[in-house]
mmCIF file of C-alpha atoms and ligand atoms in Angstrom:
data_model
loop_
_atom_site.group_PDB
_atom_site.id
_atom_site.type_symbol
_atom_site.label_atom_id
_atom_site.label_comp_id
_atom_site.label_asym_id
_atom_site.label_seq_id
_atom_site.Cartn_x
_atom_site.Cartn_y
_atom_site.Cartn_z
ATOM 1 C CA MET A 16 -5.978 4.834 17.582
ATOM 2 C CA LYS A 17 -6.966 3.818 21.101
ATOM 3 C CA ALA A 18 -8.763 0.325 21.385
ATOM 4 C CA ASP A 19 -12.566 0.518 21.412
ATOM 5 C CA THR A 20 -13.653 -2.012 23.941
ATOM 6 C CA GLY A 21 -17.520 -1.405 23.292
ATOM 7 C CA SER A 22 -17.042 -2.340 19.679
ATOM 8 C CA ALA A 23 -19.451 -4.922 18.266
ATOM 9 C CA TYR A 24 -16.701 -5.927 15.894
ATOM 10 C CA PRO A 25 -14.271 -8.461 16.588
ATOM 11 C CA SER A 26 -10.396 -6.854 16.420
ATOM 12 C CA ALA A 27 -8.222 -6.616 13.246
ATOM 13 C CA PRO A 28 -5.711 -9.440 12.740
ATOM 14 C CA ALA A 29 -2.587 -9.454 14.763
ATOM 15 C CA GLY A 30 0.186 -11.414 16.206
ATOM 16 C CA PRO A 31 1.931 -14.436 14.629
ATOM 17 C CA GLY A 32 -0.936 -15.239 12.264
ATOM 18 C CA LEU A 33 -1.042 -11.935 10.512
ATOM 19 C CA ASN A 34 1.343 -12.656 7.862
ATOM 20 C CA ALA A 35 -0.027 -15.698 7.055
ATOM 21 C CA ALA A 36 -3.600 -14.310 6.903
ATOM 22 C CA VAL A 37 -2.232 -11.604 4.375
ATOM 23 C CA GLU A 38 -0.450 -14.264 2.335
ATOM 24 C CA ARG A 39 -3.778 -16.356 2.127
ATOM 25 C CA TYR A 40 -5.774 -12.823 1.536
ATOM 26 C CA TYR A 41 -3.771 -12.016 -1.712
ATOM 27 C CA ASP A 42 -3.347 -15.339 -2.804
ATOM 28 C CA THR A 43 -6.867 -16.004 -3.376
ATOM 29 C CA THR A 44 -8.210 -12.618 -4.743
ATOM 30 C CA LEU A 45 -5.196 -12.430 -6.842
ATOM 31 C CA ASP A 46 -7.618 -12.696 -9.830
ATOM 32 C CA LEU A 47 -10.006 -10.394 -8.711
ATOM 33 C CA TYR A 48 -7.844 -7.511 -8.095
ATOM 34 C CA GLU A 49 -6.043 -8.012 -11.651
ATOM 35 C CA ASP A 50 -9.780 -8.261 -13.239
ATOM 36 C CA LEU A 51 -10.770 -4.916 -11.200
ATOM 37 C CA TRP A 52 -7.754 -2.734 -11.041
ATOM 38 C CA GLY A 53 -5.076 -4.689 -13.900
ATOM 39 C CA GLU A 54 -1.718 -4.803 -12.747
ATOM 40 C CA HIS A 55 -2.031 -2.449 -9.446
ATOM 41 C CA VAL A 56 -3.505 -3.069 -6.624
ATOM 42 C CA HIS A 57 -3.868 0.166 -5.260
ATOM 43 C CA HIS A 58 -6.419 3.487 -5.616
ATOM 44 C CA GLY A 59 -6.644 5.265 -8.554
ATOM 45 C CA PHE A 60 -5.648 9.072 -8.477
ATOM 46 C CA TRP A 61 -7.557 11.636 -10.045
ATOM 47 C CA ASP A 62 -7.554 15.651 -9.937
ATOM 48 C CA ALA A 63 -10.042 16.357 -6.814
ATOM 49 C CA GLY A 64 -13.657 16.870 -7.809
ATOM 50 C CA GLU A 65 -12.917 14.845 -11.136
ATOM 51 C CA ARG A 66 -15.668 11.654 -11.575
ATOM 52 C CA PRO A 67 -14.429 8.370 -13.069
ATOM 53 C CA GLY A 68 -15.671 6.853 -16.180
ATOM 54 C CA SER A 69 -14.869 3.756 -18.122
ATOM 55 C CA ASP A 70 -12.712 0.858 -17.159
ATOM 56 C CA ASP A 71 -9.633 2.415 -19.198
ATOM 57 C CA GLU A 72 -10.197 5.733 -17.088
ATOM 58 C CA ARG A 73 -9.596 3.660 -13.865
ATOM 59 C CA HIS A 74 -6.694 2.123 -15.146
ATOM 60 C CA ALA A 75 -5.130 5.195 -16.015
ATOM 61 C CA ALA A 76 -6.034 6.433 -12.579
ATOM 62 C CA THR A 77 -3.768 3.605 -10.819
ATOM 63 C CA ASP A 78 -1.031 4.424 -13.224
ATOM 64 C CA ARG A 79 -1.213 7.792 -12.329
ATOM 65 C CA LEU A 80 -0.820 7.407 -8.581
ATOM 66 C CA VAL A 81 2.519 5.673 -9.176
ATOM 67 C CA ARG A 82 3.787 8.828 -11.325
ATOM 68 C CA GLU A 83 2.247 11.399 -8.574
ATOM 69 C CA LEU A 84 4.546 9.340 -5.959
ATOM 70 C CA VAL A 85 7.386 9.291 -8.103
ATOM 71 C CA ALA A 86 7.098 13.088 -8.530
ATOM 72 C CA TYR A 87 6.131 13.829 -4.732
ATOM 73 C CA ALA A 88 9.117 11.308 -3.398
ATOM 74 C CA ARG A 89 11.322 12.701 -6.087
ATOM 75 C CA ILE A 90 12.644 9.311 -6.766
ATOM 76 C CA PRO A 91 15.824 9.357 -9.220
ATOM 77 C CA ALA A 92 15.523 7.958 -12.785
ATOM 78 C CA GLY A 93 17.780 4.448 -12.470
ATOM 79 C CA SER A 94 17.648 4.041 -9.085
ATOM 80 C CA ARG A 95 18.081 0.773 -7.369
ATOM 81 C CA VAL A 96 14.464 0.487 -5.391
ATOM 82 C CA LEU A 97 13.412 -2.246 -2.834
ATOM 83 C CA ASP A 98 9.599 -2.309 -3.742
ATOM 84 C CA VAL A 99 7.994 -3.459 -0.082
ATOM 85 C CA GLY A 100 4.737 -5.152 -0.604
ATOM 86 C CA CYS A 101 5.163 -5.390 -4.427
ATOM 87 C CA GLY A 102 1.472 -6.984 -5.487
ATOM 88 C CA ILE A 103 1.923 -8.299 -8.893
ATOM 89 C CA GLY A 104 4.820 -5.690 -9.987
ATOM 90 C CA GLY A 105 2.721 -2.928 -11.656
ATOM 91 C CA PRO A 106 4.449 -0.068 -9.939
ATOM 92 C CA ALA A 107 7.670 -1.849 -10.007
ATOM 93 C CA LEU A 108 7.020 -2.566 -13.784
ATOM 94 C CA TYR A 109 6.917 1.375 -14.423
ATOM 95 C CA LEU A 110 9.758 1.858 -12.183
ATOM 96 C CA ALA A 111 11.905 -0.608 -13.927
ATOM 97 C CA GLY A 112 10.667 0.404 -17.417
ATOM 98 C CA PRO A 113 9.956 4.136 -18.263
ATOM 99 C CA HIS A 114 11.798 5.567 -14.936
ATOM 100 C CA GLY A 115 14.939 3.374 -16.203
ATOM 101 C CA CYS A 116 15.346 1.731 -12.389
ATOM 102 C CA THR A 117 16.156 -1.640 -11.154
ATOM 103 C CA VAL A 118 13.652 -3.153 -8.554
ATOM 104 C CA GLU A 119 13.672 -5.814 -6.206
ATOM 105 C CA GLY A 120 10.238 -6.872 -4.728
ATOM 106 C CA VAL A 121 8.717 -8.613 -1.848
ATOM 107 C CA THR A 122 5.517 -9.979 -1.094
ATOM 108 C CA LEU A 123 3.936 -12.172 1.156
ATOM 109 C CA SER A 124 2.154 -14.157 -1.535
ATOM 110 C CA ALA A 125 3.916 -16.547 -3.532
ATOM 111 C CA ALA A 126 1.545 -16.376 -6.192
ATOM 112 C CA GLN A 127 1.509 -12.686 -6.748
ATOM 113 C CA ALA A 128 5.502 -12.717 -6.844
ATOM 114 C CA ALA A 129 5.164 -15.539 -9.309
ATOM 115 C CA ARG A 130 2.716 -13.338 -11.179
ATOM 116 C CA ALA A 131 5.242 -10.060 -10.938
ATOM 117 C CA ASN A 132 7.889 -12.387 -12.446
ATOM 118 C CA GLU A 133 5.772 -13.569 -15.437
ATOM 119 C CA LYS A 134 4.852 -9.973 -15.906
ATOM 120 C CA ALA A 135 8.197 -8.539 -15.720
ATOM 121 C CA ALA A 136 9.457 -11.453 -18.147
ATOM 122 C CA ALA A 137 6.561 -10.562 -20.771
ATOM 123 C CA ALA A 138 7.430 -6.812 -20.789
ATOM 124 C CA GLY A 139 11.173 -7.672 -21.285
ATOM 125 C CA LEU A 140 12.035 -6.554 -18.025
ATOM 126 C CA GLY A 141 12.922 -10.003 -16.272
ATOM 127 C CA GLU A 142 16.392 -8.308 -16.019
ATOM 128 C CA ARG A 143 15.637 -5.095 -14.131
ATOM 129 C CA ALA A 144 13.017 -6.273 -11.978
ATOM 130 C CA HIS A 145 12.683 -9.451 -9.493
ATOM 131 C CA PHE A 146 10.291 -10.235 -7.158
ATOM 132 C CA HIS A 147 10.353 -12.761 -4.224
ATOM 133 C CA GLN A 148 7.931 -14.090 -1.628
ATOM 134 C CA ARG A 149 9.447 -12.526 1.381
ATOM 135 C CA ASP A 150 8.624 -10.665 4.796
ATOM 136 C CA ALA A 151 9.606 -6.617 4.409
ATOM 137 C CA LEU A 152 10.917 -7.093 8.047
ATOM 138 C CA ALA A 153 12.998 -10.388 7.323
ATOM 139 C CA ASN A 154 14.238 -9.447 3.929
ATOM 140 C CA GLY A 155 17.694 -10.950 3.599
ATOM 141 C CA PHE A 156 18.855 -7.940 1.542
ATOM 142 C CA PRO A 157 22.471 -6.449 2.751
ATOM 143 C CA ASP A 158 22.527 -3.210 4.636
ATOM 144 C CA ALA A 159 22.750 0.295 2.901
ATOM 145 C CA SER A 160 21.916 -1.477 -0.640
ATOM 146 C CA PHE A 161 19.318 0.414 -1.894
ATOM 147 C CA ASP A 162 18.535 4.050 -3.180
ATOM 148 C CA ALA A 163 14.999 4.340 -2.492
ATOM 149 C CA LEU A 164 12.535 2.106 -0.887
ATOM 150 C CA TRP A 165 9.082 2.208 -1.921
ATOM 151 C CA ALA A 166 5.859 0.867 -0.406
ATOM 152 C CA VAL A 167 2.405 1.541 -1.469
ATOM 153 C CA GLU A 168 -0.366 0.122 0.212
ATOM 154 C CA SER A 169 1.626 -2.140 2.027
ATOM 155 C CA LEU A 170 2.151 -0.422 5.533
ATOM 156 C CA MET A 171 -1.283 -0.770 6.742
ATOM 157 C CA HIS A 172 -0.599 -4.495 6.660
ATOM 158 C CA ILE A 173 2.752 -3.946 8.998
ATOM 159 C CA ALA A 174 1.786 -4.114 12.738
ATOM 160 C CA ASP A 175 5.137 -3.373 14.040
ATOM 161 C CA ARG A 176 5.538 0.472 11.942
ATOM 162 C CA THR A 177 8.553 1.225 14.273
ATOM 163 C CA ALA A 178 10.264 -2.173 12.974
ATOM 164 C CA PHE A 179 9.496 -0.768 9.526
ATOM 165 C CA PHE A 180 11.138 2.506 9.698
ATOM 166 C CA ALA A 181 14.141 0.767 11.285
ATOM 167 C CA GLU A 182 14.486 -1.699 8.395
ATOM 168 C CA ALA A 183 14.046 1.249 5.786
ATOM 169 C CA MET A 184 16.793 3.396 7.648
ATOM 170 C CA ARG A 185 19.230 -0.002 7.407
ATOM 171 C CA LEU A 186 18.401 -0.764 4.099
ATOM 172 C CA LEU A 187 18.983 2.780 2.442
ATOM 173 C CA ARG A 188 22.211 4.103 1.378
ATOM 174 C CA PRO A 189 22.952 7.370 2.885
ATOM 175 C CA GLY A 190 20.910 9.991 1.207
ATOM 176 C CA GLY A 191 18.313 7.390 -0.214
ATOM 177 C CA VAL A 192 14.687 8.320 -0.259
ATOM 178 C CA LEU A 193 11.751 6.768 1.487
ATOM 179 C CA ALA A 194 8.379 7.041 -0.732
ATOM 180 C CA ILE A 195 5.172 5.725 1.062
ATOM 181 C CA ALA A 196 1.768 5.614 -0.384
ATOM 182 C CA THR A 197 -0.928 4.798 2.142
ATOM 183 C CA TRP A 198 -4.591 3.995 3.732
ATOM 184 C CA SER A 199 -4.422 5.807 6.690
ATOM 185 C CA VAL A 200 -7.094 7.748 9.562
ATOM 186 C CA ARG A 201 -7.604 11.021 11.044
ATOM 187 C CA ASP A 202 -5.100 12.115 13.194
ATOM 188 C CA GLY A 203 -6.541 12.022 16.867
ATOM 189 C CA GLU A 204 -9.310 10.334 18.508
ATOM 190 C CA LEU A 205 -11.855 8.865 16.425
ATOM 191 C CA SER A 206 -16.063 8.831 17.363
ATOM 192 C CA PRO A 207 -17.279 5.471 18.540
ATOM 193 C CA GLN A 208 -18.987 5.658 14.865
ATOM 194 C CA GLU A 209 -15.913 6.135 13.098
ATOM 195 C CA HIS A 210 -14.171 3.560 15.029
ATOM 196 C CA ARG A 211 -16.878 0.827 14.073
ATOM 197 C CA VAL A 212 -16.551 1.666 10.452
ATOM 198 C CA VAL A 213 -12.760 1.649 10.733
ATOM 199 C CA ASP A 214 -13.050 -1.605 12.394
ATOM 200 C CA GLN A 215 -14.403 -3.217 10.011
ATOM 201 C CA ILE A 216 -12.134 -1.883 7.110
ATOM 202 C CA LEU A 217 -9.451 -3.682 9.132
ATOM 203 C CA ARG A 218 -11.114 -7.200 9.847
ATOM 204 C CA HIS A 219 -12.008 -7.521 6.333
ATOM 205 C CA GLN A 220 -8.872 -6.025 4.516
ATOM 206 C CA VAL A 221 -6.698 -8.132 6.954
ATOM 207 C CA MET A 222 -4.717 -5.127 8.393
ATOM 208 C CA PRO A 223 -3.979 -5.057 11.834
ATOM 209 C CA SER A 224 -4.261 -1.015 12.597
ATOM 210 C CA PHE A 225 -4.231 1.759 10.784
ATOM 211 C CA SER A 226 -1.831 5.087 11.491
ATOM 212 C CA SER A 227 -2.829 8.729 10.589
ATOM 213 C CA LEU A 228 -0.317 10.780 8.240
ATOM 214 C CA GLU A 229 1.377 12.585 11.015
ATOM 215 C CA GLU A 230 2.079 9.499 13.062
ATOM 216 C CA HIS A 231 3.599 8.408 9.740
ATOM 217 C CA GLU A 232 5.651 11.345 9.785
ATOM 218 C CA ARG A 233 6.813 11.109 13.363
ATOM 219 C CA LEU A 234 7.937 7.538 13.021
ATOM 220 C CA ALA A 235 9.819 8.558 10.265
ATOM 221 C CA ALA A 236 11.725 10.955 12.169
ATOM 222 C CA ALA A 237 11.826 9.242 15.350
ATOM 223 C CA ALA A 238 14.166 6.611 13.038
ATOM 224 C CA GLY A 239 16.339 9.097 11.913
ATOM 225 C CA PHE A 240 14.955 10.353 8.765
ATOM 226 C CA THR A 241 15.037 14.082 7.688
ATOM 227 C CA GLU A 242 13.194 15.881 5.148
ATOM 228 C CA VAL A 243 10.109 14.312 6.290
ATOM 229 C CA SER A 244 6.951 15.141 4.852
ATOM 230 C CA SER A 245 3.645 14.104 4.010
ATOM 231 C CA VAL A 246 0.442 14.758 1.789
ATOM 232 C CA ASP A 247 -3.218 14.279 2.215
ATOM 233 C CA TRP A 248 -4.380 12.491 -1.216
ATOM 234 C CA SER A 249 -8.330 11.545 0.119
ATOM 235 C CA ALA A 250 -9.902 13.857 -2.053
ATOM 236 C CA ASN A 251 -7.838 12.594 -5.133
ATOM 237 C CA VAL A 252 -8.415 8.628 -4.641
ATOM 238 C CA ALA A 253 -11.968 8.521 -3.153
ATOM 239 C CA ASN A 254 -13.271 7.953 -6.349
ATOM 240 C CA SER A 255 -11.670 4.478 -6.117
ATOM 241 C CA TRP A 256 -14.816 3.158 -4.380
ATOM 242 C CA GLU A 257 -16.980 4.616 -7.139
ATOM 243 C CA PRO A 258 -20.096 2.086 -6.767
ATOM 244 C CA THR A 259 -20.069 2.113 -10.533
ATOM 245 C CA PHE A 260 -17.132 -0.188 -11.168
ATOM 246 C CA ALA A 261 -16.044 -0.910 -7.444
ATOM 247 C CA GLN A 262 -19.148 -2.821 -6.252
ATOM 248 C CA VAL A 263 -20.627 -5.945 -7.601
ATOM 249 C CA LYS A 264 -22.782 -4.809 -10.627
ATOM 250 C CA GLU A 265 -25.741 -7.309 -10.736
ATOM 251 C CA LEU A 266 -26.400 -7.764 -7.125
ATOM 252 C CA ASP A 267 -28.347 -11.515 -7.868
ATOM 253 C CA ASN A 268 -25.152 -12.439 -9.782
ATOM 254 C CA GLY A 269 -23.096 -11.106 -7.445
ATOM 255 C CA ARG A 270 -24.371 -12.739 -4.375
ATOM 256 C CA ALA A 271 -24.376 -15.959 -6.135
ATOM 257 C CA MET A 272 -20.788 -15.687 -7.205
ATOM 258 C CA MET A 273 -19.654 -14.523 -3.492
ATOM 259 C CA ARG A 274 -21.217 -17.357 -2.419
ATOM 260 C CA ASP A 275 -19.327 -19.660 -4.603
ATOM 261 C CA LEU A 276 -15.991 -17.956 -4.003
ATOM 262 C CA ALA A 277 -16.312 -18.320 -0.228
ATOM 263 C CA ARG A 278 -17.132 -21.668 -0.510
ATOM 264 C CA ASP A 279 -14.339 -22.452 -3.014
ATOM 265 C CA ARG A 280 -11.822 -20.129 -1.439
ATOM 266 C CA GLY A 281 -12.391 -19.371 2.203
ATOM 267 C CA VAL A 282 -14.845 -16.735 3.492
ATOM 268 C CA ASP A 283 -11.839 -14.340 3.520
ATOM 269 C CA VAL A 284 -12.091 -13.837 0.385
ATOM 270 C CA LEU A 285 -15.260 -11.716 0.663
ATOM 271 C CA GLY A 286 -13.199 -8.671 2.079
ATOM 272 C CA PHE A 287 -12.491 -8.062 -1.528
ATOM 273 C CA PHE A 288 -16.158 -7.087 -1.474
ATOM 274 C CA TYR A 289 -16.904 -5.538 1.459
ATOM 275 C CA ALA A 290 -14.036 -3.048 0.719
ATOM 276 C CA GLY A 291 -15.958 -0.369 -1.449
ATOM 277 C CA PRO A 292 -18.877 0.259 0.539
ATOM 278 C CA LEU A 293 -16.969 0.476 4.015
ATOM 279 C CA MET A 294 -14.393 2.805 2.252
ATOM 280 C CA LEU A 295 -16.843 5.398 0.673
ATOM 281 C CA LYS A 296 -18.340 5.187 4.086
ATOM 282 C CA GLY A 297 -14.767 6.232 5.826
ATOM 283 C CA PHE A 298 -13.672 8.483 3.333
ATOM 284 C CA SER A 299 -17.238 10.571 3.555
ATOM 285 C CA THR A 300 -16.698 10.988 7.426
ATOM 286 C CA GLY A 301 -13.228 11.674 7.136
ATOM 287 C CA ALA A 302 -12.234 8.858 9.340
ATOM 288 C CA MET A 303 -10.606 7.493 6.496
ATOM 289 C CA THR A 304 -7.600 9.382 5.059
ATOM 290 C CA TYR A 305 -4.924 8.520 2.291
ATOM 291 C CA GLY A 306 -1.923 9.929 1.531
ATOM 292 C CA ALA A 307 2.170 10.005 0.571
ATOM 293 C CA VAL A 308 4.819 10.260 3.223
ATOM 294 C CA ARG A 309 8.648 11.107 1.955
ATOM 295 C CA ALA A 310 11.393 10.911 4.206
ATOM 296 C CA VAL A 311 15.624 10.908 3.361
ATOM 297 C CA LYS A 312 18.115 8.933 5.036
ATOM 298 C CA PRO A 313 20.837 11.520 6.160
ATOM 299 C CA PRO A 314 23.633 11.959 3.872
ATOM 300 C CA ALA A 315 27.048 10.181 5.304
ATOM 301 C CA ASP A 316 28.230 13.321 5.820
ATOM 302 C CA ALA A 317 25.512 14.131 7.733
ATOM 303 C CA ALA A 318 26.238 11.407 10.336
ATOM 304 C CA THR A 319 30.215 11.694 10.618
ATOM 305 C CA ASP A 320 29.838 15.759 10.897
ATOM 306 C CA SER A 321 32.188 16.000 14.033
ATOM 307 C CA PRO A 322 34.739 19.085 13.750
ATOM 308 C CA VAL A 323 37.770 17.873 11.836
ATOM 309 C CA GLU A 324 40.985 18.828 14.333
ATOM 310 C CA PRO A 325 43.449 21.086 12.643
ATOM 311 C CA ALA A 326 46.486 18.797 12.093
ATOM 312 C CA GLY A 327 49.298 18.782 14.804
ATOM 313 C CA SER A 328 46.487 20.329 17.654
HETATM 314 C C1 LIG B 412 -2.799 -3.823 -1.417
HETATM 315 S S1 LIG B 412 -1.208 -4.530 -2.207
HETATM 316 C C2 LIG B 412 -0.423 -3.488 -2.679
HETATM 317 C C3 LIG B 412 0.686 -4.381 -3.928
HETATM 318 C C4 LIG B 412 1.552 -2.904 -4.579
HETATM 319 N N1 LIG B 412 2.373 -2.529 -3.856
HETATM 320 C C5 LIG B 412 0.691 -2.000 -5.491
HETATM 321 O O1 LIG B 412 0.866 -1.036 -5.381
HETATM 322 O O2 LIG B 412 0.105 -2.755 -6.582
HETATM 323 C C6 LIG B 412 -0.457 -5.061 -0.461
HETATM 324 C C7 LIG B 412 0.737 -5.717 -0.389
HETATM 325 O O3 LIG B 412 1.567 -5.793 0.843
HETATM 326 C C8 LIG B 412 1.894 -7.037 1.042
HETATM 327 N N2 LIG B 412 2.348 -6.897 2.229
HETATM 328 C C9 LIG B 412 1.734 -6.968 3.338
HETATM 329 N N3 LIG B 412 2.508 -7.336 4.613
HETATM 330 C C10 LIG B 412 3.961 -7.285 3.933
HETATM 331 C C11 LIG B 412 5.107 -7.989 4.393
HETATM 332 N N4 LIG B 412 5.008 -7.807 5.973
HETATM 333 N N5 LIG B 412 6.223 -8.107 3.650
HETATM 334 C C12 LIG B 412 6.076 -7.813 2.570
HETATM 335 N N6 LIG B 412 4.816 -7.806 1.889
HETATM 336 C C13 LIG B 412 3.989 -7.445 2.610
HETATM 337 C C14 LIG B 412 0.951 -8.069 0.310
HETATM 338 O O4 LIG B 412 1.701 -9.472 0.081
HETATM 339 C C15 LIG B 412 0.686 -7.246 -0.760
HETATM 340 O O5 LIG B 412 1.463 -7.745 -2.069
#
């Protein structure tokens, strides 16, 4: 996305303060997200055209998004997985539980990592899922140590996406699979009005920039991944921002609650409340999109595929 120098809004966070701002945002909104979305900090997935109903259906929809990504990316059961940006462990506990994986999760938020470890222990999965407060780009894991690298709605917070794909290549074993679900923007230039909405989303959600799904594919291919593909799920996830459940219901109470929260936790916490109306606008104009990306690290024999010289030649 090109810089919008005419924008009336401050630019999205970037630079050395970014990770600290992301950490603060998730530390201070942990209980709000858990109230709204349960153990998942990501969109729900519905069939296109389906209307969301009760709270229970909302939770079923966030569970479903995890299963959709497992199916789309073809994550083998029993894989050793790195969950980049693990939140409070919702997706990882599905991978470690019904899908039989072992999972290491990293998040910038110490509060999220602690909550995720607590939930893993409560689910009897403490041996199979471990969560750490670490930066995805400085994670300390050895080369080729994972069968799958899983990143659900975390890549928008990482400014250097080229570095992310290079790190994913390093961490995956040959033949390993990369599975991403991410907020994104339409490929190509946005109008000034679209830019203004997108800029506000970036600022309130502590995200440095968005890439299009096509750009994610280009970056994955440039990093050396093969079998690169993406799917646009915008129509499947847009219900997540349905006003009946994604916004403060009692406006008067809501305003008072927001004031109190901002006083107690700092104004950044308000980004949680601004997301709904802004995302609805972004999706309805088509400027905001959402999708999944799959890519595979080439198998070892592909990397060393030089013709074998016949003996004695
Ligand atoms: C929207 S939440 C998604 C959480 C989780 N993937 C889920 O689906 O429930 C974004 C997550 O990305 C994490 N994150 C953002 N930037 C990160 C980075 N550089 N390193 C590690 N985690 C990061 C945040 O700490 C947070 O846990």
